[in-house]
Amino acid sequence: MFKWANLFRFRRDEYEKDFYSPNGKTTVHFSLKNGRITYSVHRDGKLIIWPSNLGFKICGERPLHENLSLVREHHERHEETVEMPWGEDQFIPNNYFEEAFFLSEKDGDGRIFTLRFRLFDNGLAFRYEIPPQPKFSQITIEDELTEFHINQNSTAYKIPAFEPDRYEYNYEKCSVSELIHSVHTPLTIHTPTGCYLSIHEAALYNYGAMTIKLNDNGSLTANITPLSDHTKAHVSLPFTTPWRLIMLADSCVELTTNRLIYVLNEPPHADFSWVKTLKFIGIWWAMYVGEWTWAPGDRHGATTEHAKEYIDAAVRLGISGLLVEGWNEGWEGDWLENGINNKFTVATPDFDLDAVTSYAKEKNIELVGHHETVGFIDNYEKQLDAAYRYYAEHGVHYIKTGYAGSQMMINGRKEYHHSQLGVNHYQKTVELAAKYHICLDIHEPIKGTGIERTWPNLLSREGARGQEYEGGALFPSHACFLPYTRLLAGGMDYTPGIFDLQNNVKRIATTLARQLAYFVTIYSGMTMAADRPFMYEDRFPEEFKFIRSVPNDFTKTIPLAGEIGEYYVVARKDRHSQDWYIGGVTNEYGRTVVVTLDFLENGAYDADIYNDSADAHYRDNPFGIEISHKKLGRSDTLKLHLAPGGGFAIRLHKI
Ligand code: NOJ
Ligand code: CA
């Protein structure tokens, strides 16, 4: 019988190998024993991932994890600096040792696959690569058996998977032993040995997203999101899984700038020099506070008249874009139920897209179009090409998409947003948008796995609880969890900058200074200044100056201080000037942080400091703010007070 393995002269039935990160701090031990493969990880000589199993169950076939032998091995040292077209850090080191193990079954059809590891100073990635082979070309994955065997006494920060609100939950601290129900990644964990790690994935294409849960052996295991037919993915070979990624750091603050998801994705295959980050206002929060509606009627928000007024306001405010939600047919009645009839090329009678887009063009304002699909993918995909072409023909270069609804409707069946079919739908929109030179901001998205490197037109996503949950469901601690968890998956459209903090319909649980801080602590390639223009122009013009100046494209990001769920302080340097921005947020407890400015370049800076006043409090005195101006340099140190639910924002303008 033909056996692939026979092609290889080298063959080992038992094998062990240690390989090291470039700085020698992390070691991976690979083992092939009794036909099974495992890996384990040491950091600073301490075991952090105990021997963990690898492999697959495949429908209608023998599982692909036993009776294996090693038929080839390849190793390589890679050293490179990746440049990102926009983002939090312009240059990202891509330095690793790669070890690829080519494995074959000893009997049966002798099926083969490769297990490829990349070991960086700040993390370990590995993936499975399955080539096409006789009698093995179309496969259905029943289960991926990848384990991350971690001390169960470690602390984890979780949001639940497979729940109706997708990723939109509050983070909870628990022990790894409690992860008996699936949770989403990035799953951040603090081990008793003092290591911080976050389990995530990179380059998620054509496969269900990985969730994590404790299995019966007490090991964390990949639980791939199922399809409605209860399988995990249908793929044709060759097939490569996403990278299974374990980010590693000695402190939680260091973890926040782990950018391995990007270097594990491919460079773009086309010219994306047309992509530009964007700051915008929106016909948006007025709907949340009940002044306007998405649906047509007396208080319809998306009218031609309102859009023109907001365009004029954007010009006065010095903001480049305007989002308009509720302009298209389909929002009447219960829009969640009725969303199945949404029309993406038909405007409501009171909204004239031609008039609005030509007015926007005249005023040099980018319109951000909106598609709320409510997860009715069958309805959306039928219109997809026409809908994107329609915007492109009107000179609209940005679209915010949305997938409200607890599940998607695909091919007439309910599927998870993060299933293989969901993943493939989101990818289709990214690629089609690229074809029409359109940038996307996806709400209710698939989590970020670094594909923005390959598809830079994917400027932002939501994918966590954002400010729309204010009014009771957003705790001050939430924004102090995000940098250590969700934001490890890339930028987020959190809709910052709500100044109307004591609105009776939606009370905001933050201080005013903290709303400015968000523009620094939560990165987004497309950032909405989310409140209505009058709050900026009439009520708080001084505070708004910070929003106008803060960029959303940075050369480098330096995390300065923090603790998971408690506080976070970060500095970022503008990519298009010599200026620096610093932001800090705290949970429901006030605190003082000391910021040493030694990361600045030589020379003097004009500093604008927006700080909670001594008596500010998110509940009783949210507007308590002090604005001061100083000359500062790299030998200076700042002592900053953060009120309960508060924060601060600083602009350092190089003189
Ligand atoms: C939820 C999104 O997160 C929000 O931004 C949007 O306004 C609504 N869906 C309606 O599409
Ligand atoms: Ca949402």
XYZ file of C-alpha atoms and ligand atoms in Angstrom:
667
model
C 0.000 0.000 0.000
C 1.162 3.546 -0.733
C 2.275 5.303 2.403
C 3.405 8.894 2.529
C 5.693 8.016 5.379
C 7.661 5.739 3.069
C 8.806 8.829 1.219
C 10.775 9.847 4.266
C 13.966 8.134 5.242
C 14.171 9.749 8.630
C 11.704 8.160 10.985
C 11.390 8.150 14.765
C 8.773 6.414 16.832
C 9.883 8.154 20.003
C 11.304 11.659 20.054
C 11.961 14.514 22.458
C 13.146 17.992 21.670
C 13.668 21.212 23.620
C 13.754 24.522 21.857
C 14.233 28.027 23.202
C 12.964 31.551 22.695
C 15.558 33.961 21.234
C 16.320 35.360 24.731
C 16.463 31.870 26.231
C 13.786 32.680 28.852
C 11.116 30.327 27.504
C 11.597 26.653 26.606
C 9.195 24.367 24.790
C 9.518 20.644 25.209
C 8.060 18.579 22.357
C 7.551 14.890 22.935
C 6.455 11.946 20.811
C 5.825 8.922 23.002
C 3.656 5.862 22.502
C 2.467 7.339 19.226
C 1.124 10.547 20.853
C 2.451 14.072 20.781
C 2.550 16.592 23.609
C 4.204 19.912 24.347
C 5.043 21.699 27.566
C 6.409 25.156 28.332
C 8.864 26.461 30.935
C 9.501 30.130 31.584
C 12.473 31.170 33.725
C 12.926 27.490 34.541
C 9.387 27.180 35.932
C 6.793 24.917 34.348
C 3.850 27.030 33.155
C 2.167 24.701 30.622
C 2.270 21.077 31.731
C 2.458 18.311 29.095
C -0.553 18.981 26.855
C -2.076 16.834 24.136
C -2.481 17.805 20.490
C -4.494 16.412 17.576
C -7.960 16.081 16.058
C -11.053 13.950 15.904
C -12.280 13.704 12.328
C -15.824 12.658 11.383
C -16.032 9.202 9.850
C -12.269 8.628 10.222
C -9.882 7.486 12.884
C -8.780 10.335 15.141
C -5.583 12.050 14.098
C -3.595 12.025 17.304
C -2.414 8.482 17.949
C -0.033 5.976 16.460
C 2.167 8.764 15.139
C 5.785 8.771 14.124
C 8.044 11.669 13.233
C 9.201 11.599 9.608
C 10.916 14.947 9.223
C 11.885 17.963 11.254
C 12.763 21.470 10.226
C 14.026 24.397 12.231
C 14.727 27.944 11.420
C 15.632 31.253 13.070
C 13.633 34.229 11.841
C 14.423 37.891 12.502
C 12.450 40.701 10.969
C 10.676 43.952 11.796
C 7.113 44.211 10.542
C 5.762 47.653 9.693
C 2.045 48.219 10.236
C 0.214 50.719 7.992
C -1.669 52.151 10.991
C -2.236 51.196 14.583
C -0.795 51.292 18.059
C 2.802 50.441 17.144
C 4.326 51.113 13.753
C 7.134 48.558 14.069
C 6.676 45.097 15.530
C 9.530 42.625 15.994
C 8.935 39.249 14.396
C 11.771 37.295 15.980
C 11.344 33.604 16.684
C 12.710 30.110 16.521
C 10.542 27.894 14.375
C 10.312 24.126 14.772
C 8.191 22.110 12.374
C 7.475 18.458 13.117
C 6.240 16.374 10.169
C 4.179 13.502 11.531
C 2.723 10.377 9.977
C 0.518 7.580 11.197
C 2.402 4.336 11.519
C -0.420 2.249 10.080
C -3.746 2.567 8.246
C -3.552 5.136 5.479
C -0.447 6.658 6.964
C -2.011 10.113 7.052
C 0.407 12.971 7.556
C 0.314 16.451 9.042
C 2.750 19.059 10.246
C 2.835 20.713 13.629
C 4.597 24.066 13.337
C 5.760 25.995 16.414
C 7.062 29.545 16.582
C 8.666 30.531 19.856
C 9.061 34.267 20.482
C 10.406 36.066 23.549
C 6.833 37.079 24.357
C 4.858 34.037 23.343
C 4.405 30.666 21.734
C 2.347 29.976 18.612
C 1.676 26.690 16.898
C -0.632 25.410 14.217
C -1.540 22.253 12.360
C -1.026 21.998 8.610
C -2.743 19.128 6.818
C -1.731 18.535 3.189
C -3.980 16.772 0.658
C -3.341 13.054 0.421
C -4.916 9.939 -1.103
C -8.279 9.147 0.549
C -7.965 12.303 2.649
C -8.934 15.474 0.847
C -12.271 16.771 2.204
C -12.589 16.461 5.941
C -15.014 17.369 8.662
C -13.451 18.274 11.974
C -15.366 16.685 14.819
C -13.120 18.170 17.501
C -9.752 19.780 17.919
C -7.962 18.204 20.866
C -5.442 20.971 21.579
C -4.782 21.384 25.283
C -3.256 24.156 27.382
C -2.598 22.334 30.612
C -2.237 25.035 33.229
C -2.162 24.935 37.012
C -5.830 24.997 38.038
C -5.027 27.380 40.876
C -4.148 30.081 38.351
C -6.389 33.144 38.142
C -8.365 33.686 34.935
C -10.344 36.673 33.588
C -13.300 35.407 31.630
C -16.347 36.235 29.553
C -18.713 33.352 28.714
C -18.983 31.859 25.214
C -22.189 30.701 23.453
C -24.358 33.296 25.185
C -26.931 35.493 23.382
C -24.954 38.737 23.677
C -21.905 37.264 21.944
C -18.760 38.924 23.427
C -20.726 41.660 25.217
C -20.318 40.621 28.855
C -18.618 41.927 31.972
C -15.294 40.265 32.762
C -15.107 38.099 35.837
C -12.150 36.953 37.851
C -12.146 33.232 38.705
C -9.741 30.350 39.113
C -8.848 28.116 36.161
C -10.528 25.242 38.008
C -13.843 27.075 37.546
C -13.655 27.240 33.743
C -16.077 24.367 33.329
C -18.139 26.289 30.761
C -16.580 27.614 27.576
C -15.104 31.093 27.619
C -13.873 33.317 24.825
C -10.304 34.179 23.995
C -8.144 36.174 24.608
C -8.267 34.282 27.910
C -5.862 36.024 30.273
C -4.399 33.990 33.121
C -2.042 34.724 36.018
C -0.164 31.617 37.154
C 1.042 30.947 40.710
C 4.601 31.105 39.290
C 3.992 34.805 38.567
C 3.672 34.556 34.800
C 0.922 36.385 32.895
C -0.321 34.651 29.805
C -3.180 35.017 27.407
C -4.475 32.193 25.253
C -5.760 33.395 21.913
C -5.514 32.610 18.214
C -4.143 34.388 15.141
C -5.205 34.250 11.497
C -8.681 32.785 11.996
C -9.944 31.848 8.529
C -12.474 29.240 7.385
C -12.745 27.608 10.818
C -14.779 27.934 13.995
C -13.365 30.319 16.593
C -11.574 28.699 19.501
C -13.257 28.919 22.886
C -11.627 27.383 25.950
C -12.929 25.079 28.650
C -11.662 22.696 31.277
C -11.823 19.065 30.162
C -12.201 15.923 32.256
C -8.431 15.543 32.736
C -8.333 18.993 34.350
C -6.681 20.592 31.346
C -7.874 23.657 29.440
C -8.875 22.553 25.950
C -9.745 24.193 22.662
C -13.496 23.968 22.205
C -14.025 25.018 18.595
C -17.339 26.778 18.002
C -19.716 24.235 16.447
C -21.872 24.566 13.366
C -25.589 23.801 13.527
C -24.797 20.257 12.281
C -22.740 19.824 15.505
C -19.449 19.473 13.651
C -16.684 22.049 14.014
C -15.646 22.730 10.412
C -15.831 21.324 6.910
C -12.551 21.901 5.085
C -10.765 20.765 1.977
C -7.098 19.935 2.127
C -4.589 21.509 2.178
C -5.812 23.122 5.369
C -4.002 25.112 8.010
C -5.594 25.855 11.361
C -5.344 29.311 12.900
C -2.262 29.791 15.083
C -2.879 28.718 18.659
C -1.225 31.520 20.570
C -0.034 31.816 24.148
C 1.101 35.386 24.817
C 3.594 35.558 27.687
C 4.670 38.378 29.986
C 6.221 38.964 33.394
C 3.654 41.603 34.301
C 0.077 42.286 33.273
C 1.126 45.741 32.066
C 3.734 44.245 29.718
C 1.087 41.858 28.352
C -1.026 44.772 27.049
C 1.343 45.553 24.175
C 1.730 42.000 22.905
C 1.337 42.336 19.115
C 2.053 38.739 18.087
C -1.369 38.378 16.437
C -0.196 40.742 13.691
C 3.156 39.147 12.899
C 1.442 35.757 12.712
C -0.671 37.061 9.833
C 0.533 37.587 6.308
C 1.448 40.955 4.812
C -1.215 42.453 2.528
C -1.483 40.989 -0.970
C -2.624 44.261 -2.530
C -2.111 48.002 -2.260
C -3.941 49.407 0.743
C -2.346 52.853 0.710
C -5.883 54.274 0.289
C -6.817 53.231 3.843
C -6.991 56.141 6.311
C -7.917 56.009 9.984
C -10.915 58.172 10.852
C -12.440 60.157 13.677
C -16.165 60.758 13.290
C -19.315 61.913 15.026
C -22.634 60.147 14.571
C -26.377 60.351 14.267
C -26.233 57.844 17.064
C -26.308 58.716 20.788
C -29.450 60.800 20.235
C -31.175 57.452 19.592
C -29.762 55.939 22.800
C -31.050 58.810 24.948
C -34.465 58.681 23.269
C -34.327 62.044 21.471
C -34.375 60.493 18.013
C -35.278 57.072 16.624
C -33.722 54.691 14.120
C -37.182 54.037 12.705
C -38.873 56.638 10.490
C -41.445 58.895 12.157
C -41.630 62.282 13.924
C -38.343 61.822 15.691
C -36.458 60.015 12.921
C -32.722 60.623 13.347
C -31.444 59.865 9.854
C -33.081 62.658 7.895
C -31.386 64.692 5.179
C -31.781 67.792 7.329
C -30.168 66.250 10.441
C -27.349 64.801 8.370
C -26.575 68.227 6.900
C -26.676 69.812 10.370
C -24.287 67.191 11.701
C -21.989 67.676 8.693
C -21.852 71.400 9.489
C -21.168 70.545 13.133
C -18.363 68.163 12.131
C -16.769 70.981 10.129
C -16.988 73.379 13.086
C -15.647 70.714 15.460
C -12.743 69.781 13.198
C -13.866 66.138 12.951
C -13.493 64.347 9.610
C -16.425 61.936 9.457
C -20.129 61.423 10.119
C -21.915 58.123 10.795
C -25.608 57.939 9.912
C -27.608 55.071 11.430
C -31.210 54.305 10.529
C -31.149 55.730 6.987
C -32.303 52.596 5.198
C -35.569 50.680 5.050
C -36.195 47.996 7.622
C -36.045 49.676 11.044
C -39.802 49.876 11.653
C -41.489 48.173 14.589
C -39.371 45.602 16.373
C -36.242 46.003 14.256
C -34.630 42.922 15.754
C -37.520 40.793 14.468
C -38.058 42.761 11.270
C -34.379 42.983 10.371
C -34.915 40.062 8.026
C -36.396 42.593 5.575
C -33.622 45.207 5.775
C -32.892 46.829 2.439
C -29.378 48.131 2.073
C -29.862 50.131 -1.107
C -33.208 51.726 -0.280
C -33.324 54.913 1.794
C -36.304 56.030 3.861
C -38.366 58.789 2.134
C -36.921 61.518 4.399
C -33.305 60.625 3.659
C -31.727 61.549 0.343
C -28.376 59.784 0.061
C -27.436 61.738 -3.078
C -28.040 65.055 -1.369
C -26.247 64.022 1.840
C -23.199 62.571 0.105
C -22.787 65.534 -2.210
C -23.128 67.931 0.750
C -20.542 65.862 2.677
C -18.208 65.967 -0.307
C -18.561 69.721 -0.612
C -17.707 70.107 3.088
C -14.896 67.540 2.930
C -16.533 65.187 5.424
C -16.337 61.397 5.058
C -19.695 59.710 5.417
C -19.714 56.479 7.427
C -22.474 54.284 6.020
C -24.312 51.763 8.156
C -25.579 48.227 7.620
C -27.460 46.671 10.531
C -27.909 43.089 9.378
C -29.421 41.823 12.666
C -27.508 38.642 11.828
C -29.783 37.828 8.870
C -26.869 36.811 6.689
C -28.986 35.234 3.955
C -30.783 38.555 3.484
C -27.535 40.544 3.667
C -25.435 38.384 1.356
C -28.100 38.555 -1.355
C -27.603 42.321 -1.369
C -23.928 42.449 -0.424
C -22.330 43.358 -3.727
C -25.068 45.829 -4.663
C -24.967 47.412 -1.198
C -21.186 47.986 -1.210
C -21.259 49.174 -4.822
C -24.081 51.583 -3.951
C -21.961 53.195 -1.228
C -18.828 53.201 -3.399
C -20.737 54.963 -6.184
C -21.826 57.605 -3.672
C -18.236 58.188 -2.542
C -18.759 56.492 0.840
C -15.434 54.982 1.955
C -16.391 53.736 5.416
C -19.121 51.368 6.610
C -20.107 50.391 10.106
C -21.756 46.973 9.998
C -23.751 45.359 12.788
C -24.890 41.850 13.669
C -27.281 42.314 16.593
C -29.278 39.161 17.289
C -28.236 36.216 19.418
C -27.346 34.045 16.433
C -26.924 34.443 12.700
C -29.287 33.066 10.086
C -27.156 31.388 7.428
C -28.515 29.016 4.762
C -31.809 29.047 6.637
C -30.221 27.777 9.854
C -29.199 29.401 13.108
C -25.433 29.568 13.458
C -23.114 31.150 15.999
C -21.498 34.410 14.953
C -18.134 32.822 15.767
C -18.722 29.556 13.923
C -16.945 28.637 10.686
C -19.879 30.004 8.645
C -19.896 33.236 10.637
C -16.118 33.617 10.239
C -16.465 33.106 6.491
C -19.237 35.682 6.242
C -17.220 38.389 8.020
C -14.262 37.583 5.765
C -16.432 37.963 2.684
C -17.405 41.472 3.803
C -13.790 42.464 4.464
C -12.688 41.271 1.022
C -15.605 42.838 -0.800
C -15.085 46.108 1.056
C -11.417 46.037 -0.005
C -12.507 45.574 -3.607
C -14.584 48.775 -3.365
C -11.904 50.637 -1.351
C -14.152 50.721 1.692
C -12.990 50.547 5.320
C -15.021 48.613 7.878
C -15.942 49.020 11.530
C -17.719 45.784 12.468
C -20.073 45.664 15.455
C -21.018 42.291 16.925
C -17.971 41.079 14.983
C -15.831 38.006 15.012
C -13.024 38.579 17.516
C -9.785 40.078 16.222
C -7.052 37.626 15.296
C -4.675 40.070 13.611
C -6.052 39.795 10.071
C -5.924 43.614 9.958
C -2.300 43.118 8.930
C -3.435 41.411 5.726
C -6.650 43.428 5.399
C -5.840 46.931 6.702
C -9.260 48.170 5.549
C -10.702 46.423 8.625
C -10.182 49.524 10.748
C -12.116 48.577 13.860
C -14.532 46.229 15.569
C -16.615 46.179 18.668
C -16.579 42.662 20.155
C -16.952 43.529 23.847
C -19.364 45.481 25.986
C -19.094 49.135 24.870
C -20.586 52.412 26.063
C -23.994 51.509 24.646
C -24.315 49.427 27.868
C -24.033 52.519 30.072
C -27.171 53.280 32.036
C -26.614 50.445 34.496
C -24.817 47.564 32.815
C -21.291 48.949 32.578
C -19.174 49.004 35.727
C -16.213 51.353 36.167
C -13.983 48.272 36.342
C -14.942 47.162 32.806
C -12.627 49.581 30.998
C -9.882 48.474 33.408
C -10.277 44.841 32.299
C -10.296 45.565 28.560
C -6.588 46.432 28.062
C -5.569 43.082 29.586
C -8.198 40.968 27.815
C -10.287 42.028 24.788
C -7.809 44.635 23.565
C -5.132 41.944 23.148
C -7.226 41.043 20.073
C -6.755 44.525 18.534
C -8.590 47.844 18.434
C -12.121 48.349 19.653
C -14.901 50.779 18.764
C -15.950 51.582 22.338
C -17.796 54.774 21.271
C -15.969 57.056 23.731
C -16.557 60.733 24.423
C -20.043 60.833 25.972
C -20.180 64.127 27.887
C -23.884 64.013 28.830
C -23.098 62.100 32.006
C -26.274 62.739 33.991
C -28.867 62.074 31.300
C -31.960 60.548 32.897
C -32.415 57.947 30.167
C -28.814 56.748 30.293
C -26.660 57.698 33.264
C -22.964 57.257 32.604
C -20.818 55.682 35.326
C -17.669 57.725 34.637
C -16.247 61.166 35.220
C -15.753 63.641 32.395
C -11.949 63.353 32.364
C -12.283 59.598 31.966
C -14.315 60.045 28.756
C -11.208 61.758 27.337
C -8.918 59.053 28.716
C -10.738 56.414 26.646
C -9.358 57.966 23.452
C -5.915 56.870 24.652
C -6.570 53.745 26.719
C -8.835 52.066 24.110
C -7.307 52.055 20.655
C -9.468 52.132 17.527
C -8.543 52.809 13.894
C -12.033 54.317 13.505
C -13.021 56.342 16.539
C -16.392 57.894 17.156
C -16.713 60.965 19.337
C -20.022 59.507 20.367
C -22.069 62.323 21.914
C -24.228 64.885 20.123
C -22.419 67.968 18.773
C -24.089 70.458 21.137
C -22.463 68.715 24.109
C -19.086 69.470 22.541
C -19.741 72.921 21.114
C -21.951 74.473 23.769
C -21.303 72.597 26.999
C -17.663 71.501 27.028
C -15.639 73.169 24.253
C -12.419 73.170 26.336
C -12.621 69.422 26.995
C -13.492 68.775 23.370
C -10.139 70.228 22.280
C -8.521 67.038 23.527
C -10.810 64.874 21.370
C -10.056 67.015 18.350
C -6.303 66.670 18.790
C -5.921 63.037 19.873
C -4.947 60.912 16.853
C -5.838 57.291 16.188
C -2.611 56.321 14.510
C 0.467 55.953 16.692
C 4.185 55.249 16.231
C 4.551 53.559 19.559
C 2.664 52.639 22.670
C 4.219 52.381 26.130
C 2.085 50.909 28.917
C 3.066 52.666 32.156
C 1.157 51.120 35.048
C -1.870 49.069 35.966
C -3.521 46.031 37.459
C -6.150 43.860 35.791
C -9.639 45.205 36.495
C -8.229 48.009 38.687
C -6.489 50.619 36.582
C -4.440 51.199 33.437
C -2.123 54.002 32.324
C -0.649 54.158 28.828
C 1.357 56.627 26.686
C 1.250 56.762 22.892
C 3.236 58.769 20.388
C 1.392 60.273 17.429
C 2.514 58.817 14.101
C 2.203 62.129 12.297
C 3.799 64.553 14.787
C 6.231 64.555 17.711
C 3.386 64.732 20.237
C 2.605 62.241 22.974
C -0.731 61.383 24.606
C -1.222 59.739 27.992
C -4.446 58.251 29.328
C -5.374 56.606 32.596
C -8.529 54.957 33.941
C -9.428 53.478 37.315
C -12.216 51.244 38.597
C -14.733 52.299 41.262
C -11.843 53.164 43.604
C -10.022 56.463 43.413
C -6.224 56.395 43.388
C -3.133 58.478 42.733
C -0.680 57.474 40.038
C 2.802 58.819 39.489
C 3.851 59.124 35.857
C 7.544 59.581 35.083
C 7.998 61.235 31.719
C 11.410 59.706 30.943
C 10.039 58.072 27.781
C 9.752 61.501 26.105
C 12.377 62.702 23.663
C 14.690 65.562 24.691
C 13.172 69.030 24.554
C 10.180 70.842 25.963
C 6.494 70.022 25.612
C 3.378 72.092 26.167
C 1.165 69.869 28.293
C -2.640 70.067 28.468
C -3.762 68.050 31.481
C -7.392 66.983 31.979
C -7.678 65.600 35.447
C -10.463 64.605 37.882
C -10.887 67.279 40.550
C -10.271 66.267 44.168
C -14.043 66.015 44.770
C -14.963 64.308 41.471
C -16.868 61.023 41.665
C -18.582 59.028 38.930
C -21.811 58.938 40.938
C -22.213 62.333 42.587
C -19.857 64.688 40.823
C -18.961 63.346 37.368
C -18.255 66.796 35.930
C -15.536 67.587 38.498
C -12.587 68.291 36.245
C -9.416 70.378 36.391
C -7.755 71.510 33.213
C -4.198 72.790 33.507
C -1.431 73.784 31.128
C 2.271 73.354 31.898
C 5.665 73.123 30.253
C 7.139 69.678 30.831
C 10.130 67.600 29.796
C 11.543 64.120 30.215
C 12.956 64.807 33.678
C 9.513 65.673 35.048
C 7.198 63.496 37.069
C 3.435 63.931 37.392
C 1.297 62.952 40.349
C -2.253 62.441 39.125
C -5.451 61.961 41.059
C -8.048 59.599 39.580
C -11.492 59.835 41.166
C -13.693 56.756 41.697
C -14.785 55.796 38.137
C -12.420 58.464 36.879
C -9.371 58.988 34.758
C -7.121 61.539 33.128
C -5.910 62.538 29.691
C -2.787 64.469 28.748
C -1.594 65.934 25.498
C 2.127 66.702 25.272
C 2.753 68.950 22.312
C 6.420 69.170 21.287
C 7.546 72.786 21.173
C -25.510 47.546 18.248
C -24.285 48.360 17.931
O -23.238 48.052 18.818
C -24.664 49.821 17.999
O -23.531 50.646 17.829
C -25.738 50.096 16.959
O -26.144 51.435 17.079
C -26.943 49.191 17.170
N -26.546 47.817 17.268
C -27.932 49.330 16.033
O -27.367 48.867 14.844
Ca -22.977 46.022 20.204
